[in-house]
PDB file of C-alpha atoms in Angstrom:
ATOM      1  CA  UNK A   1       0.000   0.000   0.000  1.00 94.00           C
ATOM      2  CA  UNK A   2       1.246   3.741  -0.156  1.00 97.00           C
ATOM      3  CA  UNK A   3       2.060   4.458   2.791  1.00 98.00           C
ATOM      4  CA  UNK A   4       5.168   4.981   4.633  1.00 98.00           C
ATOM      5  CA  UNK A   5       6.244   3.340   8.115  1.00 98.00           C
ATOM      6  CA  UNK A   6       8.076   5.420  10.514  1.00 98.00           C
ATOM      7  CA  UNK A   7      10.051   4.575  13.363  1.00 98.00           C
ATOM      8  CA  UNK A   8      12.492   6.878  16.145  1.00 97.00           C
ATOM      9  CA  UNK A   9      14.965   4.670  17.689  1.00 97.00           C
ATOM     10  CA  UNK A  10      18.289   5.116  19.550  1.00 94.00           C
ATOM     11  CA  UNK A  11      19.961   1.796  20.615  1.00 92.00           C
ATOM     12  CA  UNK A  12      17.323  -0.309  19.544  1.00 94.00           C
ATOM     13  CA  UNK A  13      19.059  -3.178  17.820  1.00 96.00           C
ATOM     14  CA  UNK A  14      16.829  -5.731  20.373  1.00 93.00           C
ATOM     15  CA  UNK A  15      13.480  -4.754  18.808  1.00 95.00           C
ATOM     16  CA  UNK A  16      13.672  -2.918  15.679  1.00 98.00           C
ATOM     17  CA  UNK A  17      13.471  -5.988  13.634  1.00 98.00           C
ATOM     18  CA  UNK A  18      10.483  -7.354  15.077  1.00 97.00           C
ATOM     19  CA  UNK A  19       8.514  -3.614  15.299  1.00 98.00           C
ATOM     20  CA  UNK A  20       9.508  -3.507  10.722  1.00 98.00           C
ATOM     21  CA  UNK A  21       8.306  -7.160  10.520  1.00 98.00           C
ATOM     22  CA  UNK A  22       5.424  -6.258  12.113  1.00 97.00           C
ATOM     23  CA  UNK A  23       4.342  -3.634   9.090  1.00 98.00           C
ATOM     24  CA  UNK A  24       4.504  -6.070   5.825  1.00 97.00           C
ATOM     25  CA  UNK A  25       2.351  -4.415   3.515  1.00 97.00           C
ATOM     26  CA  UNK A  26       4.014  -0.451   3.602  1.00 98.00           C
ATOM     27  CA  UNK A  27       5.399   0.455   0.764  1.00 98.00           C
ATOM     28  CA  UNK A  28       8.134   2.290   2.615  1.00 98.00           C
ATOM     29  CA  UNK A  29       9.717   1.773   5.675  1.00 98.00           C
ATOM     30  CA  UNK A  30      11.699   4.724   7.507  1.00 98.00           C
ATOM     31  CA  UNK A  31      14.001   4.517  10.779  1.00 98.00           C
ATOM     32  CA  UNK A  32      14.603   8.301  12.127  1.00 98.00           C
ATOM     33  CA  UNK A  33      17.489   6.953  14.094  1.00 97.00           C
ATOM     34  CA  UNK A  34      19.265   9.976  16.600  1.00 94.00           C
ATOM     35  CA  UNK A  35      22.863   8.950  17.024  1.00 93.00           C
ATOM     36  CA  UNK A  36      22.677   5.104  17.569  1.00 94.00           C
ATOM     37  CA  UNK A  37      25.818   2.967  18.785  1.00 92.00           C
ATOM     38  CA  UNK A  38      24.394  -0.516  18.510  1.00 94.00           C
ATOM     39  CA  UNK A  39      23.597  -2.425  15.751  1.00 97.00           C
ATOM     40  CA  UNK A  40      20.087  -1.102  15.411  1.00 97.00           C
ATOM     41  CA  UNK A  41      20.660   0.758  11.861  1.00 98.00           C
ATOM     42  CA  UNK A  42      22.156  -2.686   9.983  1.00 98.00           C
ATOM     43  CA  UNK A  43      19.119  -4.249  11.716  1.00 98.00           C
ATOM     44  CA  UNK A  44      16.798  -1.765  10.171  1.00 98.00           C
ATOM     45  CA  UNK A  45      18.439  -2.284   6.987  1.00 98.00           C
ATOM     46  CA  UNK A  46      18.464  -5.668   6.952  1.00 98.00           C
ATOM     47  CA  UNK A  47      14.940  -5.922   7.854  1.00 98.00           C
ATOM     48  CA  UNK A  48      13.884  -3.404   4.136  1.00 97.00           C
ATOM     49  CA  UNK A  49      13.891   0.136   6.054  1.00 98.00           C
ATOM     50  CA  UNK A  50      15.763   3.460   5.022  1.00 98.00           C
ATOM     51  CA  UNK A  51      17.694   4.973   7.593  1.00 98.00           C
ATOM     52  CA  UNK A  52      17.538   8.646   8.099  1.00 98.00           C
ATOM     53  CA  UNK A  53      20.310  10.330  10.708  1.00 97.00           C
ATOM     54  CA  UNK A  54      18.728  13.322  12.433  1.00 97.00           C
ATOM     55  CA  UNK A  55      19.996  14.964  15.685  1.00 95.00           C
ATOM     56  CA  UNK A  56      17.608  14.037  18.602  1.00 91.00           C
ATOM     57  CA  UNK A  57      14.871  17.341  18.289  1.00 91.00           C
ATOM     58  CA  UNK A  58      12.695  16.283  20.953  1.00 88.00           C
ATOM     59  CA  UNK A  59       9.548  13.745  20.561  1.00 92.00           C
ATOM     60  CA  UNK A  60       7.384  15.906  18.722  1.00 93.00           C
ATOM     61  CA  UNK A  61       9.469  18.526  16.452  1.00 94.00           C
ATOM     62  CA  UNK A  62      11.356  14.524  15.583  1.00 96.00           C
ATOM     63  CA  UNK A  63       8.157  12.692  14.380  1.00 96.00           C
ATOM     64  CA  UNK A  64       6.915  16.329  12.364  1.00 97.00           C
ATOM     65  CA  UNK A  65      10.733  16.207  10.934  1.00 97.00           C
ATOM     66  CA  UNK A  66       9.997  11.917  10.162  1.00 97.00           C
ATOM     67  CA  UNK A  67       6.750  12.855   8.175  1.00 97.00           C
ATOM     68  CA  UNK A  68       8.435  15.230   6.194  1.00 97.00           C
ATOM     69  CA  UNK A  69      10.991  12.586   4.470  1.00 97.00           C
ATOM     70  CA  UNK A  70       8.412   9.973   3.626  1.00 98.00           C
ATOM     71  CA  UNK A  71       7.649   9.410   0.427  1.00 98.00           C
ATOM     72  CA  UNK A  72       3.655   9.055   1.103  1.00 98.00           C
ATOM     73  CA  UNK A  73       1.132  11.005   2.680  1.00 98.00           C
ATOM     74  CA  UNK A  74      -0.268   8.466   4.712  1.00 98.00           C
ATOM     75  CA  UNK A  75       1.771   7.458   7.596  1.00 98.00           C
ATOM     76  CA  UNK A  76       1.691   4.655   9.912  1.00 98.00           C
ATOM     77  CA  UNK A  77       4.237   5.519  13.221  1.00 98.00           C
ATOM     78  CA  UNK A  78       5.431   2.892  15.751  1.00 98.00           C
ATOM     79  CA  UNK A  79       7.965   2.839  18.614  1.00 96.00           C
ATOM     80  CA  UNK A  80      10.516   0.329  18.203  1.00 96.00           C
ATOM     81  CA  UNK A  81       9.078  -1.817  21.057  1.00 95.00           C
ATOM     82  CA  UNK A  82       6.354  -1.938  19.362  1.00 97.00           C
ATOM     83  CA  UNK A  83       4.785  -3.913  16.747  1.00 97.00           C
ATOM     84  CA  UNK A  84       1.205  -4.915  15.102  1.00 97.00           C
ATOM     85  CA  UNK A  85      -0.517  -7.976  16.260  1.00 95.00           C
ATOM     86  CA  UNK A  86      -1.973 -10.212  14.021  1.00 95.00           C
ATOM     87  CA  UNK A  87      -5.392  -9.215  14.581  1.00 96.00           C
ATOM     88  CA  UNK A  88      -4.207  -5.501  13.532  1.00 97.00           C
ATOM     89  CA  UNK A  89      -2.506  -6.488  10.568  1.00 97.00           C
ATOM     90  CA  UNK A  90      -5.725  -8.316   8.913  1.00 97.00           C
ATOM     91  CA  UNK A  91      -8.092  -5.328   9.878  1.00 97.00           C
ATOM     92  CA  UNK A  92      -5.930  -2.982   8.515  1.00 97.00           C
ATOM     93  CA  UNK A  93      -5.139  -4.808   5.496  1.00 96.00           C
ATOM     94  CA  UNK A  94      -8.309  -4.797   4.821  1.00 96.00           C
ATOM     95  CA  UNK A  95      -9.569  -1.572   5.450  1.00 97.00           C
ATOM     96  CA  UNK A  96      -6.739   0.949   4.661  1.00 97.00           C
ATOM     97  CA  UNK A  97      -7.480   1.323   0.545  1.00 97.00           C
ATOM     98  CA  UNK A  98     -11.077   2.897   1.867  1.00 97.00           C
ATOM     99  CA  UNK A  99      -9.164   4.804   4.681  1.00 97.00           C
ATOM    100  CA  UNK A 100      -6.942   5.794   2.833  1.00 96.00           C
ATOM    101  CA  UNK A 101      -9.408   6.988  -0.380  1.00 96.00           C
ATOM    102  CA  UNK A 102     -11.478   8.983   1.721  1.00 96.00           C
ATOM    103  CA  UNK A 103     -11.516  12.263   3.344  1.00 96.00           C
ATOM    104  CA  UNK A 104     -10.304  11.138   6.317  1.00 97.00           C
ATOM    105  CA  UNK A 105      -7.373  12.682   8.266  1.00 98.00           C
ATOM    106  CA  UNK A 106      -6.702   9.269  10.207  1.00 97.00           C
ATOM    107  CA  UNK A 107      -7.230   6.666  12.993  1.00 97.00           C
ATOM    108  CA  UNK A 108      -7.388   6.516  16.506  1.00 97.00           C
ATOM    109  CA  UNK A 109      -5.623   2.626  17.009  1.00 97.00           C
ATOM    110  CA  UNK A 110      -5.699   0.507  20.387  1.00 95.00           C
ATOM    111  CA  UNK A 111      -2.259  -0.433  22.527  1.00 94.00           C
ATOM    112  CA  UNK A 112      -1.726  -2.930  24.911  1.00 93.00           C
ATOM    113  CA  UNK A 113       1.353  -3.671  26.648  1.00 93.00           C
ATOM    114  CA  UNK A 114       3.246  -6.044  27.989  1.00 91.00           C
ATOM    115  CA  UNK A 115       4.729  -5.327  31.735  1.00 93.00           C
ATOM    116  CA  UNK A 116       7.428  -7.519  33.304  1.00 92.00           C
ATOM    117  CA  UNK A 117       7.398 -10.131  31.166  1.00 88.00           C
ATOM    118  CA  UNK A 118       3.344 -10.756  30.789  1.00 90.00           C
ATOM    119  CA  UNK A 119       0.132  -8.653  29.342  1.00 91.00           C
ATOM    120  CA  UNK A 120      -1.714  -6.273  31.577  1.00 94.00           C
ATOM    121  CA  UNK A 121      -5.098  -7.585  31.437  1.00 94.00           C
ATOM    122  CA  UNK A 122      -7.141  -4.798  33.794  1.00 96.00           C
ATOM    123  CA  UNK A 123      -5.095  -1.434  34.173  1.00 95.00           C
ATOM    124  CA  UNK A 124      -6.457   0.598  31.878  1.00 93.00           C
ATOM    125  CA  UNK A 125      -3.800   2.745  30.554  1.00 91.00           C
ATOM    126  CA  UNK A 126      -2.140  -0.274  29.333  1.00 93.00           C
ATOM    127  CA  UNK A 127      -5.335  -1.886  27.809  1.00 92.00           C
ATOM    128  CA  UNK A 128      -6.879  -0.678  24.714  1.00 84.00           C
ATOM    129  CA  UNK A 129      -5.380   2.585  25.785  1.00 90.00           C
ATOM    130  CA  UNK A 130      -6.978   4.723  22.641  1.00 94.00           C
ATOM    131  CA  UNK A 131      -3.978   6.394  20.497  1.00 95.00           C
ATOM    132  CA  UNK A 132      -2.913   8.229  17.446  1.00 96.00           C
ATOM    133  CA  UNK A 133      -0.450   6.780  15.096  1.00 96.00           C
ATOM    134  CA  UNK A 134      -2.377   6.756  11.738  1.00 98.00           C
ATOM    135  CA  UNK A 135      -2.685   9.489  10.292  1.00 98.00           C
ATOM    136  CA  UNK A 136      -2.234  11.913   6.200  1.00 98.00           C
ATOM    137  CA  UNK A 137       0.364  13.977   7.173  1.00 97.00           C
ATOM    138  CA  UNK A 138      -1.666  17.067   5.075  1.00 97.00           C
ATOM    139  CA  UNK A 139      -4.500  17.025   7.241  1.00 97.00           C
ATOM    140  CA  UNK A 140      -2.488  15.682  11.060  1.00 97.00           C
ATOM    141  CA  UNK A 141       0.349  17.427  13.264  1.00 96.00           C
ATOM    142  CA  UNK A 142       2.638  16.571  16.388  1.00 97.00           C
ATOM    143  CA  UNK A 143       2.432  19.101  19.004  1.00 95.00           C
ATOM    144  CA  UNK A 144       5.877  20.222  19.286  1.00 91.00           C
ATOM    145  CA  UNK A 145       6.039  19.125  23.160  1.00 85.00           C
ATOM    146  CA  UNK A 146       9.544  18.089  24.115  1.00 83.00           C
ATOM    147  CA  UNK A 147       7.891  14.800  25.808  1.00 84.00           C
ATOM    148  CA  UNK A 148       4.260  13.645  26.091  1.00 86.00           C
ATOM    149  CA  UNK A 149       3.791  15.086  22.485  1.00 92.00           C
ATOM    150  CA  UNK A 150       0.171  14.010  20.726  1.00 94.00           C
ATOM    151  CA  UNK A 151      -1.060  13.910  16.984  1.00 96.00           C
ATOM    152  CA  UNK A 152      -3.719  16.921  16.354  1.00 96.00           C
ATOM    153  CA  UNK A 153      -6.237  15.947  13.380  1.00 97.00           C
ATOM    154  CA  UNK A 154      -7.689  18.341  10.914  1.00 96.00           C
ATOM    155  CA  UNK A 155     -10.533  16.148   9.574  1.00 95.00           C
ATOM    156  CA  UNK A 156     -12.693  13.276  10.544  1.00 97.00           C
ATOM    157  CA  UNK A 157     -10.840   9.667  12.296  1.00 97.00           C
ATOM    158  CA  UNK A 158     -11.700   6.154  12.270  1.00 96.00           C
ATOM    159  CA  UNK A 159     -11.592   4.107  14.869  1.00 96.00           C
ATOM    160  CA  UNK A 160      -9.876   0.572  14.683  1.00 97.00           C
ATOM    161  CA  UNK A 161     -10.295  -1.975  17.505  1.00 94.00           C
ATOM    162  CA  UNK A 162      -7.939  -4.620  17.328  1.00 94.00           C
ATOM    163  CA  UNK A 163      -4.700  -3.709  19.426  1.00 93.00           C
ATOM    164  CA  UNK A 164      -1.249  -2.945  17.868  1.00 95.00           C
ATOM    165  CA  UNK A 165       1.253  -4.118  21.159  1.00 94.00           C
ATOM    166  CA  UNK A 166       3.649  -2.302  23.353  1.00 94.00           C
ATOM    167  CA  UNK A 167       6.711  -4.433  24.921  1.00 92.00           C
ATOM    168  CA  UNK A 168       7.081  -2.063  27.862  1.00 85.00           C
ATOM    169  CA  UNK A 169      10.323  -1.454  29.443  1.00 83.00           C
ATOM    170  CA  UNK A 170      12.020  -5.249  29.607  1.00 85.00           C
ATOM    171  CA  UNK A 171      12.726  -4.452  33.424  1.00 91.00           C
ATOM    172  CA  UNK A 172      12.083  -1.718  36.131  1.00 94.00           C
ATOM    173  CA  UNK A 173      15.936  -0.409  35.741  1.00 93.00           C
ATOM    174  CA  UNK A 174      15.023   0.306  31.896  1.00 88.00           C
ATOM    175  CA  UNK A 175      11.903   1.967  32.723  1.00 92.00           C
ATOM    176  CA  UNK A 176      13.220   4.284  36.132  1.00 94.00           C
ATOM    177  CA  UNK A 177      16.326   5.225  33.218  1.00 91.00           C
ATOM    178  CA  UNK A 178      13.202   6.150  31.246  1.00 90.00           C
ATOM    179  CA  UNK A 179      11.729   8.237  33.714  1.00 94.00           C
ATOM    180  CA  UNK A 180      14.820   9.756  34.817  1.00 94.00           C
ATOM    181  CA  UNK A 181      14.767  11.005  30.202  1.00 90.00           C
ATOM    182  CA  UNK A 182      10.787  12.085  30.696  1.00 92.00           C
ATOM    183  CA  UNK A 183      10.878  14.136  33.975  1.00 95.00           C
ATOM    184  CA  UNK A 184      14.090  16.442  32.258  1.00 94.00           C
ATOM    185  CA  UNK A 185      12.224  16.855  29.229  1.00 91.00           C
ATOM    186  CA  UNK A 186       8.640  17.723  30.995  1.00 93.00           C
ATOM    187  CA  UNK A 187      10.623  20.104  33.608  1.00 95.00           C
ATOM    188  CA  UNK A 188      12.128  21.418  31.002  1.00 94.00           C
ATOM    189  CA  UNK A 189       9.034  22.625  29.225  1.00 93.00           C
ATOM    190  CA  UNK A 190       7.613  23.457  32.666  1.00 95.00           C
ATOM    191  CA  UNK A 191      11.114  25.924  32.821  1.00 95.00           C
ATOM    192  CA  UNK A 192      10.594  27.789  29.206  1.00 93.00           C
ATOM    193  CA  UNK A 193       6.437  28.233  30.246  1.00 93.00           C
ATOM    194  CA  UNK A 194       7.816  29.594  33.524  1.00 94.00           C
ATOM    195  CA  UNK A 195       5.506  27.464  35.532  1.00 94.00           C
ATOM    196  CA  UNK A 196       6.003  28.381  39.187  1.00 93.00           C
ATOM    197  CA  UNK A 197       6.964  24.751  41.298  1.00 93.00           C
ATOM    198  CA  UNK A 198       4.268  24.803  43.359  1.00 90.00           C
ATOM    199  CA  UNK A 199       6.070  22.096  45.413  1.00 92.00           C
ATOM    200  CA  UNK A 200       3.874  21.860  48.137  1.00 93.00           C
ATOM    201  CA  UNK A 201       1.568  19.678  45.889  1.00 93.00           C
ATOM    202  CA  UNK A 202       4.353  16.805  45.835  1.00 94.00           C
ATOM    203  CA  UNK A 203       2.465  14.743  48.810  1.00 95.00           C
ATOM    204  CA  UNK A 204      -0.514  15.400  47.484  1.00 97.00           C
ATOM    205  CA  UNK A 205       0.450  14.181  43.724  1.00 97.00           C
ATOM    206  CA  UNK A 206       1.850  10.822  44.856  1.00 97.00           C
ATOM    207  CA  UNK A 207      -1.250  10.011  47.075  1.00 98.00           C
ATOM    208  CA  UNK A 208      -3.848  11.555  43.985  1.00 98.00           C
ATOM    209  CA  UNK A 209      -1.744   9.702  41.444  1.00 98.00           C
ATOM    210  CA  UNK A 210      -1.546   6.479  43.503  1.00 98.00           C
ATOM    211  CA  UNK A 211      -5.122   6.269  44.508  1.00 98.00           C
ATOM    212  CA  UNK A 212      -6.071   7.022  40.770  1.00 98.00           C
ATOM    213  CA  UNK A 213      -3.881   4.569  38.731  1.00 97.00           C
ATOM    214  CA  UNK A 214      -4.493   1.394  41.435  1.00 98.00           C
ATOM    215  CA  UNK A 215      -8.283   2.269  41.943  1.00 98.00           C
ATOM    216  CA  UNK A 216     -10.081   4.202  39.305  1.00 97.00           C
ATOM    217  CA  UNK A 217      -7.860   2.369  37.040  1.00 96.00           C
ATOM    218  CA  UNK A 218      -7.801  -0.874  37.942  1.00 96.00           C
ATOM    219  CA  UNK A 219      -4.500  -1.292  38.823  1.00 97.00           C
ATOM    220  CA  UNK A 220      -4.932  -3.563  41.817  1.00 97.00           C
ATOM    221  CA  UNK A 221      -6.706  -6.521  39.642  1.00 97.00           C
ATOM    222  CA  UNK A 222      -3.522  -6.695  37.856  1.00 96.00           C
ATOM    223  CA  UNK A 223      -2.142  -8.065  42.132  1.00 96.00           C
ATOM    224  CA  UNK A 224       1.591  -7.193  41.912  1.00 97.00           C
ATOM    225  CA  UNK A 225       2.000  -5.756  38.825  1.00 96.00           C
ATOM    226  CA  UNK A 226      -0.547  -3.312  39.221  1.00 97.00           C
ATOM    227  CA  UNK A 227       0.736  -1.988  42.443  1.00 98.00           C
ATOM    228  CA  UNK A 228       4.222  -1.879  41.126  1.00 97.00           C
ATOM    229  CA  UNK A 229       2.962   0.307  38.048  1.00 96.00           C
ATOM    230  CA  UNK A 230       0.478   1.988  40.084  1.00 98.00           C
ATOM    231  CA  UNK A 231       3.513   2.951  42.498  1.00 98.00           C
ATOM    232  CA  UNK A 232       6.031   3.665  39.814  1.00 97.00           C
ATOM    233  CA  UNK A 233       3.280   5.911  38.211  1.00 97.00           C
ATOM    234  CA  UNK A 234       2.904   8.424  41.376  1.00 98.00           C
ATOM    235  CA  UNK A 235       6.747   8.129  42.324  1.00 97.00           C
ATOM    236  CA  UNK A 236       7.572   9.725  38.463  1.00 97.00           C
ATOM    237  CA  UNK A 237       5.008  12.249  38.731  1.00 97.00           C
ATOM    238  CA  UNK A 238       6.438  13.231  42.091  1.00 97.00           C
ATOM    239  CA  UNK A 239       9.959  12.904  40.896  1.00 97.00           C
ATOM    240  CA  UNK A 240       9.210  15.482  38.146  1.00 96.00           C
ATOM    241  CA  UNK A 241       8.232  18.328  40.315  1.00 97.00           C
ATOM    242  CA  UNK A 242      10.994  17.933  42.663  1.00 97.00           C
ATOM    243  CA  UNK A 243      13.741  17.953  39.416  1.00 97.00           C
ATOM    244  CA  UNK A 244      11.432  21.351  38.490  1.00 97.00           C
ATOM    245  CA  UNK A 245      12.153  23.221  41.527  1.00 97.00           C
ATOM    246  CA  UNK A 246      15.919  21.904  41.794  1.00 97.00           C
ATOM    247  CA  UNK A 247      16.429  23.448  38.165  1.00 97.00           C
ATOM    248  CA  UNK A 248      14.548  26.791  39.769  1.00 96.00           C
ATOM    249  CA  UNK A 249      16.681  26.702  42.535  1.00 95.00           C
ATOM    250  CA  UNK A 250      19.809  25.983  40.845  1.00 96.00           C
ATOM    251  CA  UNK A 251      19.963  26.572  37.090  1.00 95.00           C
ATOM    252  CA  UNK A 252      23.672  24.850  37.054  1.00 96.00           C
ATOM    253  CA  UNK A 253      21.831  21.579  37.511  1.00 95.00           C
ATOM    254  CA  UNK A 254      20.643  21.576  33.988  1.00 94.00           C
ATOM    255  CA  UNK A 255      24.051  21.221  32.490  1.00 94.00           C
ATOM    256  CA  UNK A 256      25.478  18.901  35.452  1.00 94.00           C
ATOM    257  CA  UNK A 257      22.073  16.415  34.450  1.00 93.00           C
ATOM    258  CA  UNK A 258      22.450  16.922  30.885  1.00 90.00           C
ATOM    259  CA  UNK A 259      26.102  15.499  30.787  1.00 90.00           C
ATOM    260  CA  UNK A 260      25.320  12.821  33.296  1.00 90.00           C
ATOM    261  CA  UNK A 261      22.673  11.749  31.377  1.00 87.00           C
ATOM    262  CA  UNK A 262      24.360  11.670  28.055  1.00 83.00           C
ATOM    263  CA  UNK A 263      27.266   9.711  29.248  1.00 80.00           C
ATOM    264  CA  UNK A 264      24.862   7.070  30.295  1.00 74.00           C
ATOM    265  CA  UNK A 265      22.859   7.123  26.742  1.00 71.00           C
ATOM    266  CA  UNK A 266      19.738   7.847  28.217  1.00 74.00           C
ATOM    267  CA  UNK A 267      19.877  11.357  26.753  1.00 69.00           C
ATOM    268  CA  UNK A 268      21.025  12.166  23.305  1.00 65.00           C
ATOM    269  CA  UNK A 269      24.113  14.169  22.741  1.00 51.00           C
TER     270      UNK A 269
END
């Protein structure tokens, strides 16, 4: 079909191959990669993709750069962890040439994910959480957010039910490393807004964030699992608010993280 694949990776030689596999009928398949040293760009390459260098932008300014070199206007984006499921791959073989001739400016698809080794099964942010990765790049947009960047449609969107899936972070090291990446970037845009760092809320934000993720959404009939996400959840979105008021406090920090960070790869250079 005419429509291009796109992919962001950095280091992602363990799952890039399955994530292009994944994708067999795109007519052209894209990895944006940022400055990888693994093997993940001979992967790609192996596997039929193009691969694109581009200095890391931040998520969204790097998936509106991405939709500028495809070749199509439609575009189909996935993470490198992730990767259709077979269910997907039949519905949208067999409804993307209507998609695709209508007026439509894309498709809101379904993710599930995988957490420590198994699929969530009740926590609903990691079943059939409702995203955007479908999309005509004439008529969709990434918010230029630094982190926690969405897809804004100009146009009507379809709906598709069958889950594409996510293989979360392989262990709770890869996904606090994450964390450590998100709450920079998201202070960061908190520090150009000049959000004041209100950090009297921090108690508050664990206990609201706790009680919402292991309650409301059904974290705790996911047993361990669920109160290990449900934990890490309100533990990051405490974490971020303290790293806010240390860069208000003491601008130097920025540079001092920045370098730490890169030297452990979990920020680009």
């Amino acid at each position: 079909l005419p429509l291009t694949l796109l992919v962001m990776t950095y280091n992602e030689a363990e799952n890039i191959g399955q994530c292009l596999d994944s994708v067999p009928f795109a007519a052209e398949k894209i990895v944006i990669d940022s400055g990888s040293t693994d093997e993940t760009c001979a992967i790609a390459v192996r596997h039929g993709a193009r691969v694109v260098h581009q200095d890391w932008l931040g998520f969204g300014p790097q998936r509106n750069f991405a939709s500028t070199v495809a070749a199509h206007d439609w575009i189909l984006f996935l993470d490198a962890d992730e990767c259709l499921s077979p269910e997907l791959l039949d519905a949208l073989t067999a409804r993307l040439p209507g998609l695709m001739r209508s007026d439509a400016a894309g498709a809101i698809l379904r993710r599930e994910a995988w957490y420590l080794g198994a699929p969530m099964r009740w926590y609903k942010p990691m079943v059939g959480e409702k995203i955007a990765r479908l999309y005509h790049r004439g008529r969709a947009r990434w918010t230029d957010a630094r982190v926690h960047e969405s897809l804004r449609f100009d146009g009507p969107v379809e709906q598709f039910d069958a889950p594409f899936r996510h293989y979360y972070n392989p262990t709770l090291v890869h996904e606090q490393l994450k964390m450590l990446k998100y709450a920079e970037l998201k202070a960061r845009d908190w520090l150009d807004r000049g959000r004041s760092p209100r950090l009297w809320e921090a108690p508050l934000v664990f206990v609201g964030t706790f009680l919402k993720d292991y309650i409301l959404r059904r974290g705790f009939l996911d047993g361990a699992r669920g109160y290990i996400v449900s934990h890490v959840a309100a533990n990051y979105a405490v974490y971020k608010r303290l790293r806010y008021y240390e860069m208000r406090q003491n601008p130097e920090s920025l540079d001092l993280a920045k370098r730490l960070l890169t030297k452990h790869r979990i920020e680009r250079d």
